[in-house]
mmCIF file of C-alpha atoms in Angstrom:
data_model
loop_
_atom_site.group_PDB
_atom_site.id
_atom_site.type_symbol
_atom_site.label_atom_id
_atom_site.label_comp_id
_atom_site.label_asym_id
_atom_site.label_seq_id
_atom_site.Cartn_x
_atom_site.Cartn_y
_atom_site.Cartn_z
ATOM 1 C CA MET T 1 -42.465 -3.721 -6.169
ATOM 2 C CA SER T 2 -39.749 -6.249 -6.070
ATOM 3 C CA VAL T 3 -36.561 -5.182 -4.877
ATOM 4 C CA TYR T 4 -33.431 -6.974 -6.533
ATOM 5 C CA ILE T 5 -30.021 -7.425 -5.690
ATOM 6 C CA LEU T 6 -27.842 -8.475 -8.446
ATOM 7 C CA VAL T 7 -24.927 -10.923 -7.511
ATOM 8 C CA VAL T 8 -21.966 -11.440 -10.200
ATOM 9 C CA ASP T 9 -19.705 -14.163 -9.861
ATOM 10 C CA ASP T 10 -18.312 -16.745 -12.307
ATOM 11 C CA GLU T 11 -18.154 -19.444 -9.504
ATOM 12 C CA PRO T 12 -21.392 -21.645 -9.537
ATOM 13 C CA ASP T 13 -21.125 -22.434 -6.037
ATOM 14 C CA VAL T 14 -21.714 -18.742 -5.074
ATOM 15 C CA GLU T 15 -25.304 -18.545 -5.809
ATOM 16 C CA ALA T 16 -25.772 -21.633 -3.535
ATOM 17 C CA LEU T 17 -24.105 -19.857 -0.760
ATOM 18 C CA PHE T 18 -25.774 -16.537 -1.102
ATOM 19 C CA ARG T 19 -29.162 -18.395 -1.160
ATOM 20 C CA GLN T 20 -28.332 -20.425 1.935
ATOM 21 C CA GLN T 21 -27.346 -17.342 3.921
ATOM 22 C CA PHE T 22 -30.135 -15.065 2.860
ATOM 23 C CA ARG T 23 -32.943 -18.094 2.704
ATOM 24 C CA ARG T 24 -35.073 -16.504 5.474
ATOM 25 C CA ASP T 25 -35.076 -13.086 3.646
ATOM 26 C CA LEU T 26 -35.602 -14.641 0.464
ATOM 27 C CA ARG T 27 -38.395 -16.874 1.639
ATOM 28 C CA ALA T 28 -40.043 -13.882 3.559
ATOM 29 C CA GLY T 29 -39.782 -11.939 0.186
ATOM 30 C CA ARG T 30 -37.743 -9.074 1.696
ATOM 31 C CA PHE T 31 -35.852 -8.815 -1.666
ATOM 32 C CA HIS T 32 -34.994 -11.138 -4.776
ATOM 33 C CA MET T 33 -31.450 -12.096 -5.696
ATOM 34 C CA GLU T 34 -30.440 -12.689 -9.101
ATOM 35 C CA PHE T 35 -27.225 -14.029 -10.365
ATOM 36 C CA ALA T 36 -24.813 -13.364 -13.325
ATOM 37 C CA PRO T 37 -22.151 -15.402 -14.412
ATOM 38 C CA SER T 38 -20.268 -12.830 -16.031
ATOM 39 C CA ALA T 39 -19.868 -9.017 -16.362
ATOM 40 C CA PRO T 40 -21.498 -8.892 -19.606
ATOM 41 C CA ALA T 41 -24.449 -10.649 -18.302
ATOM 42 C CA ALA T 42 -24.654 -8.491 -15.255
ATOM 43 C CA LEU T 43 -24.454 -5.387 -17.536
ATOM 44 C CA GLU T 44 -27.293 -6.717 -19.601
ATOM 45 C CA ARG T 45 -29.255 -7.509 -16.573
ATOM 46 C CA ALA T 46 -28.545 -4.068 -14.791
ATOM 47 C CA VAL T 47 -30.040 -2.255 -17.735
ATOM 48 C CA ASP T 48 -33.041 -4.608 -17.852
ATOM 49 C CA VAL T 49 -34.335 -4.148 -14.060
ATOM 50 C CA GLY T 50 -36.140 -0.961 -13.899
ATOM 51 C CA ASP T 51 -35.747 1.760 -11.394
ATOM 52 C CA PRO T 52 -36.078 1.635 -8.544
ATOM 53 C CA SER T 53 -35.831 -2.116 -7.917
ATOM 54 C CA LEU T 54 -32.417 -2.730 -8.545
ATOM 55 C CA VAL T 55 -30.962 -1.720 -5.182
ATOM 56 C CA LEU T 56 -27.373 -3.211 -4.928
ATOM 57 C CA ILE T 57 -24.919 -5.098 -7.226
ATOM 58 C CA LEU T 58 -22.456 -7.210 -5.709
ATOM 59 C CA SER T 59 -19.579 -8.165 -7.966
ATOM 60 C CA ASP T 60 -16.488 -10.390 -7.733
ATOM 61 C CA ILE T 61 -13.534 -8.798 -9.206
ATOM 62 C CA ASN T 62 -11.549 -11.676 -10.867
ATOM 63 C CA MET T 63 -13.820 -13.241 -13.534
ATOM 64 C CA PRO T 64 -12.619 -14.427 -17.097
ATOM 65 C CA GLY T 65 -13.049 -12.098 -20.103
ATOM 66 C CA MET T 66 -14.261 -8.762 -18.450
ATOM 67 C CA SER T 67 -13.288 -8.279 -15.007
ATOM 68 C CA GLY T 68 -15.495 -6.655 -12.371
ATOM 69 C CA LEU T 69 -13.106 -3.724 -12.322
ATOM 70 C CA GLU T 70 -13.685 -3.435 -16.141
ATOM 71 C CA MET T 71 -17.385 -3.864 -15.696
ATOM 72 C CA LEU T 72 -17.374 -1.211 -12.877
ATOM 73 C CA PRO T 73 -17.338 2.147 -14.769
ATOM 74 C CA GLU T 74 -19.909 0.683 -17.332
ATOM 75 C CA VAL T 75 -22.251 -0.278 -14.977
ATOM 76 C CA ARG T 76 -22.008 3.023 -13.106
ATOM 77 C CA ALA T 77 -22.440 4.830 -16.359
ATOM 78 C CA LYS T 78 -25.647 2.808 -17.088
ATOM 79 C CA ARG T 79 -26.973 2.826 -13.626
ATOM 80 C CA PRO T 80 -25.393 5.467 -11.524
ATOM 81 C CA ASP T 81 -28.387 5.162 -8.923
ATOM 82 C CA VAL T 82 -27.439 1.614 -8.211
ATOM 83 C CA PRO T 83 -24.458 1.109 -5.631
ATOM 84 C CA VAL T 84 -21.889 -1.463 -6.392
ATOM 85 C CA ILE T 85 -19.658 -3.410 -3.928
ATOM 86 C CA MET T 86 -16.734 -5.299 -5.114
ATOM 87 C CA ILE T 87 -15.908 -8.781 -3.768
ATOM 88 C CA THR T 88 -12.408 -10.280 -3.987
ATOM 89 C CA ALA T 89 -10.116 -12.740 -2.464
ATOM 90 C CA TYR T 90 -7.230 -10.033 -2.691
ATOM 91 C CA GLY T 91 -8.232 -7.079 -0.350
ATOM 92 C CA ASP T 92 -5.015 -5.354 -1.049
ATOM 93 C CA THR T 93 -4.802 -1.600 -0.646
ATOM 94 C CA GLU T 94 -4.192 -1.387 -4.623
ATOM 95 C CA THR T 95 -7.049 -3.332 -5.196
ATOM 96 C CA ARG T 96 -9.341 -1.210 -2.755
ATOM 97 C CA LYS T 97 -8.055 1.815 -4.433
ATOM 98 C CA LYS T 98 -8.857 0.731 -8.039
ATOM 99 C CA ALA T 99 -12.477 -0.317 -7.215
ATOM 100 C CA ILE T 100 -12.909 2.944 -5.330
ATOM 101 C CA GLU T 101 -11.686 5.107 -8.285
ATOM 102 C CA ARG T 102 -13.828 3.281 -10.515
ATOM 103 C CA GLY T 103 -16.973 3.914 -8.606
ATOM 104 C CA ALA T 104 -17.560 1.199 -5.969
ATOM 105 C CA GLU T 105 -18.946 2.044 -2.877
ATOM 106 C CA GLY T 106 -16.868 -0.722 -0.857
ATOM 107 C CA LEU T 107 -14.952 -3.911 -1.349
ATOM 108 C CA LEU T 108 -15.283 -6.943 0.718
ATOM 109 C CA THR T 109 -13.117 -9.677 0.881
ATOM 110 C CA LYS T 110 -13.379 -13.521 0.523
ATOM 111 C CA PRO T 111 -14.329 -15.334 2.750
ATOM 112 C CA ILE T 112 -17.584 -12.872 2.864
ATOM 113 C CA ASP T 113 -18.354 -11.725 6.369
ATOM 114 C CA PHE T 114 -22.124 -12.193 5.709
ATOM 115 C CA ALA T 115 -23.081 -10.045 9.034
ATOM 116 C CA VAL T 116 -21.379 -7.217 7.428
ATOM 117 C CA LEU T 117 -23.109 -7.982 3.900
ATOM 118 C CA ARG T 118 -26.396 -8.084 5.582
ATOM 119 C CA GLN T 119 -25.923 -4.923 7.354
ATOM 120 C CA GLU T 120 -25.253 -3.322 4.090
ATOM 121 C CA ILE T 121 -28.324 -4.915 2.423
ATOM 122 C CA ASP T 122 -30.264 -3.736 5.503
ATOM 123 C CA THR T 123 -29.306 -0.080 5.042
ATOM 124 C CA ARG T 124 -30.058 -0.223 1.293
ATOM 125 C CA LEU T 125 -33.563 -1.549 2.046
ATOM 126 C CA GLY T 126 -34.084 0.886 4.964
ATOM 127 C CA GLN T 127 -35.332 -1.613 7.261
ATOM 128 C CA PRO T 128 -34.059 -3.914 10.110
ATOM 129 C CA ALA T 129 -33.288 -7.441 9.660
#
């Protein structure tokens, strides 16, 4: 079984950054990362990836069209089994409150602390790095 982490962000350099940060994990096959450039694409992919292989969704909040906060209740309704962590450049109290109210498990601020993110992923996978 392949384990997937879905990363949602409209910025094209995000994929390269994540692949660089997790290159050893990806090369070792601990998990696969998929990237969606928009909230609608992420919703489609979240439904397509079957249980239980999708273990985590990481989503930017500010995206054109549908924002991550607008996507959040929809993805939680379609995949309540998959935790969602929101990523934002604006980690203010109001944004955090909105994200949690809409079903996010947490909120990471940019620039992303990849050590914290790695701990989250390791927790989801149930294995040490």
